[in-house]
Structure formats: C-alpha cells, structure tokens
Coordinates of C-alpha atoms and ligand atoms in Angstrom, one line a residue:
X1 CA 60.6 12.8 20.9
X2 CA 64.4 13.1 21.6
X3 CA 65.7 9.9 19.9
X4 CA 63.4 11.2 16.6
X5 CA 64.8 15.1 16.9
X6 CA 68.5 13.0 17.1
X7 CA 67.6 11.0 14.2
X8 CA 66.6 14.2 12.3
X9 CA 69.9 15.8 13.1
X10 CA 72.0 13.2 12.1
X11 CA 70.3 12.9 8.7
X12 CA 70.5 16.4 8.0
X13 CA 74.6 16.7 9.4
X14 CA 74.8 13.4 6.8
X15 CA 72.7 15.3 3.9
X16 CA 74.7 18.0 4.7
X17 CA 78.2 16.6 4.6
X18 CA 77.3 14.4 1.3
X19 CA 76.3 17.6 -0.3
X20 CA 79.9 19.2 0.7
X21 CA 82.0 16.5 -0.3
X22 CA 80.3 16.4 -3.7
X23 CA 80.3 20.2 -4.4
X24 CA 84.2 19.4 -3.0
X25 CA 84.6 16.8 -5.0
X26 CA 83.2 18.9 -8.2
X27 CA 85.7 21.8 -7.5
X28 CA 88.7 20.0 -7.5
X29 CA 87.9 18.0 -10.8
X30 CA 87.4 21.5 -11.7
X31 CA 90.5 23.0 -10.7
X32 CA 92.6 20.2 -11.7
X33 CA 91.1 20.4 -15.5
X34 CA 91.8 23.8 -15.4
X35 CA 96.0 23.4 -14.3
X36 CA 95.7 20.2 -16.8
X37 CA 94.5 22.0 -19.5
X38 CA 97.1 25.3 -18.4
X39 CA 100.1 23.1 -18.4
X40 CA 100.5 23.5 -14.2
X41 CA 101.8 21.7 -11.7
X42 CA 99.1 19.8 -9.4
X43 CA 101.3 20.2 -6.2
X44 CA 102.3 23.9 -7.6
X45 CA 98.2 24.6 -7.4
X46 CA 97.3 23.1 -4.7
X47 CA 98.8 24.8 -1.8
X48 CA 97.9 25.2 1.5
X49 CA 96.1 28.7 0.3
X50 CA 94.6 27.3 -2.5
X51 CA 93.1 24.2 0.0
X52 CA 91.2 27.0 2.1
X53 CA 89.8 28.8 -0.4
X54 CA 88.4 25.6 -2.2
X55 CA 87.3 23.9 1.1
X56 CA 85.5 27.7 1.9
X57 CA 84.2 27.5 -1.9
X58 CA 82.3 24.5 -1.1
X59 CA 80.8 24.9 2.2
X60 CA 79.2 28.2 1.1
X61 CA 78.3 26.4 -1.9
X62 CA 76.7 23.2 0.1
X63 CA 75.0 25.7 2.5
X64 CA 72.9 27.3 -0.4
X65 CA 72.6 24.0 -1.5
X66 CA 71.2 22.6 1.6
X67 CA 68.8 25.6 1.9
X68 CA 67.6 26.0 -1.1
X69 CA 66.8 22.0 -1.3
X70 CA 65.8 22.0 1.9
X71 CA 63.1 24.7 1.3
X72 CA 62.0 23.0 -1.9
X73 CA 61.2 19.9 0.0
X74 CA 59.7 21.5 2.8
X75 CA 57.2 22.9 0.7
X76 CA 56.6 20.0 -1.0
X77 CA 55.9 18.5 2.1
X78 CA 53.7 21.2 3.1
X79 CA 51.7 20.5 -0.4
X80 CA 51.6 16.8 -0.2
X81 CA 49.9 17.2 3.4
X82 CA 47.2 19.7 2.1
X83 CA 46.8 16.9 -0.9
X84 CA 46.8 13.9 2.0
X85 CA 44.4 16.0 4.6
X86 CA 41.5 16.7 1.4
X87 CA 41.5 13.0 0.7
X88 CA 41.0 11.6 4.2
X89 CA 38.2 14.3 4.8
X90 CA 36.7 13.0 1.4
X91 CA 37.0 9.2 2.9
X92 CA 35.8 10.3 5.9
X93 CA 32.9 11.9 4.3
X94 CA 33.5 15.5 5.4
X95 CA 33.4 18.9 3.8
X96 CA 36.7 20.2 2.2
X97 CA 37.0 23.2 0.5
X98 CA 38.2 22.8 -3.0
X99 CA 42.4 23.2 -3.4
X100 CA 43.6 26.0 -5.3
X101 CA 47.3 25.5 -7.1
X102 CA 48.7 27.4 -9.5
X103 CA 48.8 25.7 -13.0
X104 CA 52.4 25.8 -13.2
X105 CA 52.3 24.6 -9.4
X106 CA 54.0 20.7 -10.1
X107 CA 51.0 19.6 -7.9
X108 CA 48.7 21.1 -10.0
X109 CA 47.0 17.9 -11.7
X110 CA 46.7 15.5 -8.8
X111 CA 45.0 19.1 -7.3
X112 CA 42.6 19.0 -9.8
X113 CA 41.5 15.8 -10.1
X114 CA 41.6 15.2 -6.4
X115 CA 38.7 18.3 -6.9
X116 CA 37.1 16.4 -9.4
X117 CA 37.1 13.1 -7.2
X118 CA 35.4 15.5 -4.2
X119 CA 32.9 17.0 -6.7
X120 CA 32.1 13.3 -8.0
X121 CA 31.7 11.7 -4.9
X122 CA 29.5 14.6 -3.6
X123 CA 27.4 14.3 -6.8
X124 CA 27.2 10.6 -6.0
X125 CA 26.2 11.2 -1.9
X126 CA 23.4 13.5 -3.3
X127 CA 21.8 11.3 -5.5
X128 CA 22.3 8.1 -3.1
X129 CA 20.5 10.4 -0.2
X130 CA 17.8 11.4 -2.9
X131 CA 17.4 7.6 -4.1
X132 CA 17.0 6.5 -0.5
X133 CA 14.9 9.1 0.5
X134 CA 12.5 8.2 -2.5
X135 CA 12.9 4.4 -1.6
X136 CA 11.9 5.4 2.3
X137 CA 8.6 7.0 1.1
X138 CA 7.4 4.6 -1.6
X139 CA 7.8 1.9 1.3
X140 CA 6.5 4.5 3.6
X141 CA 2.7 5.1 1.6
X142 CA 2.7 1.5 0.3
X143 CA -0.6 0.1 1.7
X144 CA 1.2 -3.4 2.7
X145 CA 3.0 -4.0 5.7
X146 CA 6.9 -3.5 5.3
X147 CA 9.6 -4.2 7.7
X148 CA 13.0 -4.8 7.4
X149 CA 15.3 -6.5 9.7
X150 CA 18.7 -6.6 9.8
X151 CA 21.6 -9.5 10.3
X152 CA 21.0 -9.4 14.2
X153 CA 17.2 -9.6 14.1
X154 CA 17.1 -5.7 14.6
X155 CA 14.4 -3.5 13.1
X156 CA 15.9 -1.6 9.6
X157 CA 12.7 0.3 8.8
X158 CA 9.2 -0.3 9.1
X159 CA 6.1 1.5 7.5
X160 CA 3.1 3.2 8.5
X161 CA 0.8 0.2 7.2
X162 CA 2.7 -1.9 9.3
X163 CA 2.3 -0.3 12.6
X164 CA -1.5 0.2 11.7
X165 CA -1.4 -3.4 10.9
X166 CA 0.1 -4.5 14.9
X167 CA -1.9 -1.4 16.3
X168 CA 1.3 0.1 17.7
X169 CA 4.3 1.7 16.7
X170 CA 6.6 -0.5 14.6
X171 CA 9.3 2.5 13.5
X172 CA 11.9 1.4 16.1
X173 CA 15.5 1.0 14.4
X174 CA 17.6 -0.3 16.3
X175 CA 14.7 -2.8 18.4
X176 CA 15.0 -6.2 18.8
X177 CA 11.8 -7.8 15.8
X178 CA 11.0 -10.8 18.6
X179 CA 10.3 -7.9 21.4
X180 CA 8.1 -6.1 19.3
X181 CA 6.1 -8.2 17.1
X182 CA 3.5 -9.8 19.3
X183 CA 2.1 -12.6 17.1
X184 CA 3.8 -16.2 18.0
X185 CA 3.1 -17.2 14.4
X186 CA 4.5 -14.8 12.7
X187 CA 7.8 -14.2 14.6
X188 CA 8.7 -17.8 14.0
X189 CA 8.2 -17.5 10.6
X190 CA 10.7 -14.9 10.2
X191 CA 13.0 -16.8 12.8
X192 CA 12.5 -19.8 10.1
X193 CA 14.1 -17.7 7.3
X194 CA 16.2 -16.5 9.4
X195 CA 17.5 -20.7 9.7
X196 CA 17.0 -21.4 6.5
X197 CA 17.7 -18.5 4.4
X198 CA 14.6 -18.9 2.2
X199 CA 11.2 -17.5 2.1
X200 CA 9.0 -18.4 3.6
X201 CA 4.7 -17.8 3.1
X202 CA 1.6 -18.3 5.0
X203 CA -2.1 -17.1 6.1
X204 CA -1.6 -15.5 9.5
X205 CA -4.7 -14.8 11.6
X206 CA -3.6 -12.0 14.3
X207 CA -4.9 -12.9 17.7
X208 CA -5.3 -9.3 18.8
X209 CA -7.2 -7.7 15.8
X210 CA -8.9 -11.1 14.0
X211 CA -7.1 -9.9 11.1
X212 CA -6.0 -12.5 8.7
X213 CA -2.8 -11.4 7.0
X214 CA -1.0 -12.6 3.6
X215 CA 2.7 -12.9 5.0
X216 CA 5.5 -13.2 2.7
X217 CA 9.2 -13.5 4.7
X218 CA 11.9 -12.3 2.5
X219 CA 15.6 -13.2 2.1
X220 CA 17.6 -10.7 0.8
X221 CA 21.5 -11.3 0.5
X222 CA 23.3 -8.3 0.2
X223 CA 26.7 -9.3 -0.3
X224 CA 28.6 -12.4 0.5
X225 CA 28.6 -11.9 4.5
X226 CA 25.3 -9.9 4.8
X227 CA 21.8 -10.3 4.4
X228 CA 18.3 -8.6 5.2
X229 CA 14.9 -10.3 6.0
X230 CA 12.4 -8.1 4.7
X231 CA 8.6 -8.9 5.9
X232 CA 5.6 -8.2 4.1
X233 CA 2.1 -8.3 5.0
X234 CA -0.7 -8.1 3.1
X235 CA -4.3 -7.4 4.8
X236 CA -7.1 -10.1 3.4
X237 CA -9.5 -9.2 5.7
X238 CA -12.1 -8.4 3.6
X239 CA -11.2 -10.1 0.5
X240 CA -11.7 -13.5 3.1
X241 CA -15.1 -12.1 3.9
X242 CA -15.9 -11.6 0.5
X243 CA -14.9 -15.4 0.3
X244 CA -16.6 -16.4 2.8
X245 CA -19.9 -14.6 1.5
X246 CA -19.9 -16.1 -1.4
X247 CA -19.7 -19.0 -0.5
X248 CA -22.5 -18.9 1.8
X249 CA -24.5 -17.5 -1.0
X250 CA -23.7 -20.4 -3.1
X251 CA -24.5 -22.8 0.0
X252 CA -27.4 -20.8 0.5
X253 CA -28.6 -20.7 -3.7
X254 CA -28.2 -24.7 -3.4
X255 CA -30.3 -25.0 -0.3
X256 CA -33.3 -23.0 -1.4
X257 CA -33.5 -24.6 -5.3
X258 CA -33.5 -27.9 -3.2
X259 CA -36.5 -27.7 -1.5
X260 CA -39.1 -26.4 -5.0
X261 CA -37.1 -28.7 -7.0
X262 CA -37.7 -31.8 -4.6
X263 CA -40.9 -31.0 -3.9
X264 CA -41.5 -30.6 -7.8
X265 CA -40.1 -34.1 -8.6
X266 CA -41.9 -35.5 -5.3
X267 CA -45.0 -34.7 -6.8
X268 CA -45.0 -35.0 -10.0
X269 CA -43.4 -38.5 -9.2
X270 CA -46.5 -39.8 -7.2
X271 CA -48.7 -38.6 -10.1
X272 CA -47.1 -40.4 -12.5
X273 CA -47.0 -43.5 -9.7
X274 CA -50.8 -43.9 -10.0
X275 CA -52.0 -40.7 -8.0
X276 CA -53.2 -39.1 -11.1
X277 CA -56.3 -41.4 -11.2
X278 CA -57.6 -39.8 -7.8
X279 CA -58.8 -36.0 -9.3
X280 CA -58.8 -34.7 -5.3
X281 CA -54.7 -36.0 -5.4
X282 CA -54.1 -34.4 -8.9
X283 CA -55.8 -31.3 -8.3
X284 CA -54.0 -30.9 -5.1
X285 CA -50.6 -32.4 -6.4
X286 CA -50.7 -29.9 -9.3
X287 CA -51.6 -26.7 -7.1
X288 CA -48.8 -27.8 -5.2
X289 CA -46.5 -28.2 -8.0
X290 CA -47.4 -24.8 -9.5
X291 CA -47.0 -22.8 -6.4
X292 CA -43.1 -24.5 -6.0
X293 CA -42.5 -23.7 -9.6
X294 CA -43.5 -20.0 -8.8
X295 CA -41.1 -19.8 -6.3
X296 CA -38.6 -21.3 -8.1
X297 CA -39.2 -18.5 -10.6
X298 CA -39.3 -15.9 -8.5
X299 CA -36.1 -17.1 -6.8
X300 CA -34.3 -17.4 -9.9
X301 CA -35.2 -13.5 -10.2
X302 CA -34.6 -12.5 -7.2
X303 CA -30.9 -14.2 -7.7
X304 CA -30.7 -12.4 -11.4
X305 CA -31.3 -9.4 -10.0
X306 CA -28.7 -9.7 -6.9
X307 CA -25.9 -10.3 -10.2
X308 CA -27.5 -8.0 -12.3
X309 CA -26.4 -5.0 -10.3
X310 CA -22.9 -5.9 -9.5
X311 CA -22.5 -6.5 -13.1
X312 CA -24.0 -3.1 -14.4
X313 CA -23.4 0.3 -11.5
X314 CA -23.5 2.2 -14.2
X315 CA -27.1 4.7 -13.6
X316 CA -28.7 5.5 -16.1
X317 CA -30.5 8.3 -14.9
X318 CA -33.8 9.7 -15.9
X319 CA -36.0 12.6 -15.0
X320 CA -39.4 10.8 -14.1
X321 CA -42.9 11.5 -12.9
X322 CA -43.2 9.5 -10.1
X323 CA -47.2 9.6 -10.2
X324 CA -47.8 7.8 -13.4
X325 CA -44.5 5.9 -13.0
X326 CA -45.8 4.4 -9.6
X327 CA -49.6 3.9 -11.1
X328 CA -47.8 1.8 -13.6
X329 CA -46.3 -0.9 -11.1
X330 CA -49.4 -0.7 -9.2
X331 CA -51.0 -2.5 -12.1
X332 CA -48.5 -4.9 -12.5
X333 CA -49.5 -5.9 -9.0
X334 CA -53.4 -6.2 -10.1
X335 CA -54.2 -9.7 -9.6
X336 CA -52.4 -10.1 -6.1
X337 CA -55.0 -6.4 -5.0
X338 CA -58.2 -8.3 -6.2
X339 CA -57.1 -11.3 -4.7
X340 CA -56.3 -9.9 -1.0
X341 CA -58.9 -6.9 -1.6
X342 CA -56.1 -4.1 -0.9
X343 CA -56.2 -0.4 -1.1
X344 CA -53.5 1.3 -2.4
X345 CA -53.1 4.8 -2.6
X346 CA -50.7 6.8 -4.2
X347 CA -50.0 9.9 -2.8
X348 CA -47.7 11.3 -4.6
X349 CA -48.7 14.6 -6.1
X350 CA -49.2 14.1 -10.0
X351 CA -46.8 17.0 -11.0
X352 CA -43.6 15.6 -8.6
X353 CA -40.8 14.9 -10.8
X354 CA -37.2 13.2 -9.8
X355 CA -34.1 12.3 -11.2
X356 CA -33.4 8.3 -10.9
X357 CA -32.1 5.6 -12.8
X358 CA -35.7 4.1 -14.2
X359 CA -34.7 0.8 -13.9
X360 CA -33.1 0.3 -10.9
X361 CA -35.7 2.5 -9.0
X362 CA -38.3 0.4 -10.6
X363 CA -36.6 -2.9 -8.6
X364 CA -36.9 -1.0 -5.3
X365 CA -40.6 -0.2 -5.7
X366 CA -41.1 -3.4 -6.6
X367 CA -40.2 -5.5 -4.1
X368 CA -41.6 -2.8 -1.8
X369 CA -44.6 -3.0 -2.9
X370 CA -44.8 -6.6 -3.0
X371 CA -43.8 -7.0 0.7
X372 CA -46.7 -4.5 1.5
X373 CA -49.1 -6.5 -0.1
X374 CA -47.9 -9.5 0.9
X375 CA -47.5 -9.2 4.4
X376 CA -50.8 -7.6 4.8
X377 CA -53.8 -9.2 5.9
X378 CA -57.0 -9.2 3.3
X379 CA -58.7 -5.6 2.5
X380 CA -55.4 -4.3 4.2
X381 CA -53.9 -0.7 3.1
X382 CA -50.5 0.2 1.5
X383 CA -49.9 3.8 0.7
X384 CA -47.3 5.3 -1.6
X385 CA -45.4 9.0 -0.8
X386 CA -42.8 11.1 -1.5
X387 CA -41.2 14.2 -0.2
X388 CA -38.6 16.5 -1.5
X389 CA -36.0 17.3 0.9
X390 CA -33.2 19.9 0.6
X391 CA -30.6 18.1 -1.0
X392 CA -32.5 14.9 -1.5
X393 CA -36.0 13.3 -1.6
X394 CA -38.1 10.7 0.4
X395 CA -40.0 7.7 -1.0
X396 CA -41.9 5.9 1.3
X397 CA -44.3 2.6 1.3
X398 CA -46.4 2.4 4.3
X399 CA -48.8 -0.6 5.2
X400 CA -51.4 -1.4 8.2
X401 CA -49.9 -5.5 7.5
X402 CA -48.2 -7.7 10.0
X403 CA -45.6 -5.4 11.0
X404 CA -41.7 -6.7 12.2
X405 CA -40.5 -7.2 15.5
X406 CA -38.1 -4.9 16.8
X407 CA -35.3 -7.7 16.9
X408 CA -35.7 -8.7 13.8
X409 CA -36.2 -4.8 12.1
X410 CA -31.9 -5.1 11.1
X411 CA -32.0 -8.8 9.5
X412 CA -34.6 -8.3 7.3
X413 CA -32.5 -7.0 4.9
X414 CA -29.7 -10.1 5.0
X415 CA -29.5 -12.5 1.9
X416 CA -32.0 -15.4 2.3
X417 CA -33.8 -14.0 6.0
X418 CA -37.1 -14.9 6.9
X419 CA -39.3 -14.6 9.7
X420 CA -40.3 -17.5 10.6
X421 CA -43.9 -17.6 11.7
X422 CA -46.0 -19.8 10.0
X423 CA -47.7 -17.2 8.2
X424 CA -44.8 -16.0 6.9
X425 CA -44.0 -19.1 5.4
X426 CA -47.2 -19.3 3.8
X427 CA -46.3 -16.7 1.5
X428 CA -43.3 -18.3 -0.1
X429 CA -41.0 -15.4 -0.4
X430 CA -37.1 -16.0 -1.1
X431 CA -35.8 -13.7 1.6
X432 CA -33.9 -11.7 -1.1
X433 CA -36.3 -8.9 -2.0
X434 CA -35.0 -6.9 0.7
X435 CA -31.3 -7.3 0.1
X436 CA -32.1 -6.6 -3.7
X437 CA -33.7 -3.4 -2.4
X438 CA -31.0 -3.0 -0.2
X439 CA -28.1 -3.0 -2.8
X440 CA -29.9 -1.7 -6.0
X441 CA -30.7 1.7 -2.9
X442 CA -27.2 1.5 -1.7
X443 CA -26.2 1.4 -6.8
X444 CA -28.6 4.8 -6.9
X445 CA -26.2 6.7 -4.0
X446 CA -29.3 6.8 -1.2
X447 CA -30.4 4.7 2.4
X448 CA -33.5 2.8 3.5
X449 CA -34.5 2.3 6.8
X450 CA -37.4 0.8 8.5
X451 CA -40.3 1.8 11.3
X452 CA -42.2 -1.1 12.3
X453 CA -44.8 -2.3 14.6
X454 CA -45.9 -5.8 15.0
X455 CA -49.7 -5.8 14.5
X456 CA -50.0 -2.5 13.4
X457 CA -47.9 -1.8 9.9
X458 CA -44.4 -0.8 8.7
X459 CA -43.1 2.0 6.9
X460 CA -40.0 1.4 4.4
X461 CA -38.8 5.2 3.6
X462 CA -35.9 5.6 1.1
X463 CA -33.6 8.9 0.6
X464 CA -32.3 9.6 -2.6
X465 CA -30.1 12.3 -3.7
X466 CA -32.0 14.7 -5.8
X467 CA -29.2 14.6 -8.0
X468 CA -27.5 12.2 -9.8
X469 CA -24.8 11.5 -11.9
X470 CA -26.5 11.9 -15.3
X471 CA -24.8 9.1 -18.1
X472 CA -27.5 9.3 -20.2
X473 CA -30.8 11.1 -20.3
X474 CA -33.8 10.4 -22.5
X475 CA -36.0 13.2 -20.5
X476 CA -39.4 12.7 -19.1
X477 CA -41.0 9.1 -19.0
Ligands
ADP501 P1 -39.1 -12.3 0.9 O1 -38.6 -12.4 -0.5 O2 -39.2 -13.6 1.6 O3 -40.3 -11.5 1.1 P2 -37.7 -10.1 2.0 O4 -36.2 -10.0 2.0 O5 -38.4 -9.2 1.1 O6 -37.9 -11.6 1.7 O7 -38.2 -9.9 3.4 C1 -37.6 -10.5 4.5 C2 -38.6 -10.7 5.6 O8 -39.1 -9.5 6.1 C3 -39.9 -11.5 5.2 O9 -39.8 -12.8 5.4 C4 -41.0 -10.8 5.9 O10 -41.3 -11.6 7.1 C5 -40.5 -9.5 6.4 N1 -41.1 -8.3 5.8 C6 -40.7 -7.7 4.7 N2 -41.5 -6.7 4.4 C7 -42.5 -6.7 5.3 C8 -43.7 -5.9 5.5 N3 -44.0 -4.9 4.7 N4 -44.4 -6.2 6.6 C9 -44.1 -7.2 7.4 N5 -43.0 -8.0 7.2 C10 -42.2 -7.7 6.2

C-alpha cells in the first residue's frame, strides 16, 4: 500500500513538473518573441526580476493546469468504472439499473449501447427461460419415458412417465443413473453408449413390473467436449399382448379348421376307396361328413363375426320392440325346438321398447339363445326377459339345461373355451359364441354376467344403457 501511494506521488510530482517546464518553456518563447519583435535586448529583459515573475507565471499556471486536468481525469475515471461495474454485473448475469449520461456527456454512446446490450441480453434470458420451461413440460406430459444424463453419468432431468415406468421417483438431478435405475439390462445399455458414443436399441423386459419396454439410448453431442445421453422408453406392454393374442387366435383358427377339414377329407376319402358300396358305411360316412361341414360353417361365422365388430363400432342404433323382435329369432331357431322338444317363453311384455343397435343386439340373442337350447336336455325350458332399470335395462335368457360349474363360470367367455364333458362335445360348438357375445355387449356400451348351477340351469343377464349414441335412426322395427 506504501510503495503504490509512493509511486502515485512520484507520478504526479513528475506530471506536475512536465507541466511547469512546458508552461515555462511556452512563456519564455513568448517573452523572447515579444523583445524580438520590440527590438530589446534578451539579457536587458531578462533580469533577475523578470526571472521571478515568469518562474511565478508558470507555477500558478501549471497548478490550474494540474487541477483542472486532474479533475477531468478523475471523473473520467469515475465514468469509466460506472461503464466497467454495468458490464461485469451484465456477465455476471445480475440486475443493473440502466446508466443515465447526458447526451453531450463524451460517454454518452458507449452508455447507450451498453443499455441496449443489458436490455438485449435480458430479452434473450427471458425467452431462453420461457423456451426451457416449455421444453421441460413437453418432456414432462410426454407419455414415454425421458431421462437425461449428463457427461458424468448424472441424472439431467427425468419425467413423470419415467418414474411411473421404474415405480419410484426418477426426478433426482444431480444422482448418480447406475444407483437409481434398477434394471441390469438397461443400465448397461446406456453404459454401452456411454463406450461407444452411438445408440443403442433393444426390448427390455423389467424384472420388477413384467413390463416389456421399447428402449432407445441416445447420444447427443453438444459441443466438441460435451455430450448428453438421453434415454427413452417406450411401454409395449399391451401392444405385445395384443401380439401375443393374435397370434394365439391364429394358432387357435388353424387348430380348429384342422380337425372338420381332416375329418371331411378322411371320409370322404374312404368313400371314394371302396366304402361307398357298403350303404350302412355311406350313410354313416356322409352323416358324419355333414355334421363336420356344419361346424366348419358355423366356425367360419363365429370367426366373421369376431372381425366383423372390430371392423365396424360404429352403432347403429334403433328403437325396437323387443317382443316381436325376440319372437322373430325364436323362429329362426325352429327346427333345433322341435327337435329337442323345448319351451321357450318370452316374457317380455309386448309393448317394451328399447334403443339398441338391431344388428349387433341381434348377435347377442343369438348365440344366447342357441347355448340355451343347446345345452339343455330334451323338453327342457329357456325363458326370455327384460327389465327396465333406471339408467339402463336388463335382458336376460334363463334355462333349466346343464348348468356351468362354478370354476369354469369366468372362462366360458375366452376365445375357443369349452367344457369338456363328453356331452359337451357332442354338441360341436366352436367356443366362440360367448366371446362374440362378449365383445359385440362390451361394442353396444353394456356387461353380461353369469348365474349358474350345474344340474339345475343358468341365467346369462345383460345391462344395456337405455341410451345410446344415436348415428342413425330408422324408428320402430
Ligand atoms: P360354443 O360355441 O362351443 O357353444 P360358447 O363360447 O358359446 O362356445 O360356450 C362356451 C362353453 O360354455 C360351452 O362349451 C358350454 O359348455 C358352456 N355353456 C355356454 N352356455 C351354456 C348354457 N346355457 N348352459 C350350459 N353351458 C353353457
């Protein structure tokens, strides 16, 4: 602190003394013009006298000099400073209030366009935080996992799906990935991009959910030195079920042709191999032929009906009396009710009316109707009823057949389900009606459920809303 104040004072006794000598120096060239241009003597002017005054002269004159100069500078100084302090607050990112110079003020400019700079860059900060905070919640409500990792394997951001996808809380910025992610497959997949620097993709199953997730690692380089590794999972749960459904539906539609279609080329086989010259064999060989083909057919329907409502939800609905609507499929059903000797009674009071889709409803009471029938014993009963409800109404289809077993009562309505006894397998049903009734109950917005006892009957009772939405109406059928 000394040795600096010591410098100061010896620059400003140096400034000082430069500034005398020259003012000095100025005086005499003055003086000496002046006894040039009067015809004096120099050594006649400059006496002893004339020495003090000038020497006097100047140091009053350097004195101002010094002052005035030194005030200049000091308040340039002062300006420069306010100038300097605005633009480290603006690199430092702070608030600074705007500088106000005079315009005739010779730091006027820079002033202003240092304010402009400030007003720029705080123009610039807003929109960034705006942009950002847009970014954070489009990545926040996406419905695939995000997470983004840093350079050091740390945790940048993660969203919500994410942490519902790991069943805890994946937000930690700042965490080591490795601690939190507790799936061995999928941390060294993003510690193999991490190696590599390239994406990386695979199927993951999670061990603690039996999720299977779609898992894309990301490399992102960010600038020459930096990058991020930004994971992304995609849930394909369901859309692997779905897979796997259909497959088994396909495995399933392959199995059951097999067995009509052998037995139909079996048969028909043997006749032409001779057996059509015995008329007990061709009688029997032909009965049986006719009964595969018939559940071939009815198969092939049952399947057209399955893909028939995927392919059209739309309903249709109608206003319908159920009375004669119901009488009308009980006729369809005429030659199986001779055969077996059944009653059926419709109990439906002739003036009840609903809204349904006509079609679809009709595939319910169908296959319904059918079942009844057909697993009933001979001069058996099946009765038809319906209730109105408060906001929806009741269909039901009772019978005094072979009833279900309590164990089986849920899987009766699978794709391709049976119950195996063998006089269940004398009927030669496809094990679809009831998933057809199932889904076409589940297209018309209602439920079905079952009340069965084995030996004594089963009651199938479907709840419909009593209204629908109406896309086209042709009134009462
Ligand atoms: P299917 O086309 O073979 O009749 P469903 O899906 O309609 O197949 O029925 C599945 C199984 O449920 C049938 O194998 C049958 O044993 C049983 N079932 C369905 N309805 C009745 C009923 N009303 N009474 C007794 N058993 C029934």
């Amino acid at each position: 602190m000394v040795t600096v104040l010591k410098v100061k004072a010896i620059k400003t006794i140096k400034r000082f003394f430069i500034y005398f000598l020259m003012i000095l120096l100025l005086l005499m060239v003055g003086s000496s013009l002046t006894i040039i241009t009067n015809n004096f003597s120099l050594v006649v002017m400059f006496t002893k006298r004339s020495w003090f005054w000038l020497v006097l002269i100047s140091l009053s004159l350097s004195v101002i000099a010094f002052s005035w100069i030194n005030f200049e500078e000091k308040q340039q100084r002062q300006e420069i400073g306010l100038l300097n302090n605005k633009l480290q607050k603006i690199l430092a990112g702070q608030k600074a209030k705007h500088l106000l110079l005079a315009p005739t003020d010779r730091y006027y400019q820079l002033a202003h366009s240092i304010n402009q700079i400030q007003s720029l860059q705080r123009d610039l900060a807003k929109s960034f935080v705006t942009q950002q905070r847009g970014y954070f919640s489009l990545i926040e409500y996406l419905t695939i996992g995000v997470m983004v990792l840093d350079q050091d394997q740390k945790i940048y951001l993660s969203n919500h799906a994410m942490s519902e996808l790991m069943e805890r809380e994946m937000n930690l910025p700042g965490e080591i990935y490795a601690n939190e992610l507790r799936n061995y497959d999928l941390s060294r997949l993003i510690e193999k991009t991490y190696q590599t620097k390239k994406e990386q993709h695979a199927e993951i199953k999670l061990d603690f959910n039996d999720k299977i997730v779609d898992s894309h690692i990301v490399f992102v380089p960010v600038s020459q030195h930096h990058f991020l590794v930004m994971v992304l999972l995609y849930d394909i749960t369901e859309l692997k079920e779905i897979e796997q459904m259909q497959l088994d539906f396909v495995s399933n539609v392959s199995h059951e042709l097999k067995t009509p279609i052998t037995a139909i080329t079996g048969f028909s086989e043997t006749l032409l191999n001779g057996a059509a010259d015995d008329p007990t064999a061709l009688k029997e060989f032909l009965r049986i032929i006719h009964q595969e083909s018939q559940k071939l057919t009815a198969l092939v329907e049952d399947i057209l009906s399955l893909a028939r409502i995927s392919a059209d939800a739309e309903l249709k609905t109608d206003q319908i009396a159920l009375f004669p609507y119901l009488q009308e499929i009980i006729q369809t059903f005429k030659p199986e009710i001779d055969k077996k000797q059944i009653s059926i009674f419709n109990d439906v009071p002739p003036a009840f009316k609903v809204v349904v889709d006509y079609n679809k409803f009709r595939h319910v009471v169908n296959n319904l109707l059918q079942n009844a029938i057909k697993y009933n014993d001979p001069t058996g009963s099946v009765w038809l009823s319906s209730t109105q409800l408060s906001k929806s109404w009741e269909f039901k289809v009772r019978d005094n057949g072979w009833g279900i077993a309590n164990d089986q009562r849920e899987r009766i309505f699978e794709r391709f389900y049976r119950i195996d006894t063998s006089r269940s397998r004398q009927t030669g049903g496809t094990g679809l009606g009831l998933s057809v009734v199932k889904e076409y109950v589940a297209a018309l917005g209602g439920t079905i459920k079952v009340t069965s006892q084995v030996g004594v009957g089963s009651e199938f009772t479907v709840t419909l809303p009593l209204t629908q939405k109406r896309k086209q109406d042709s009134g009462v059928k």
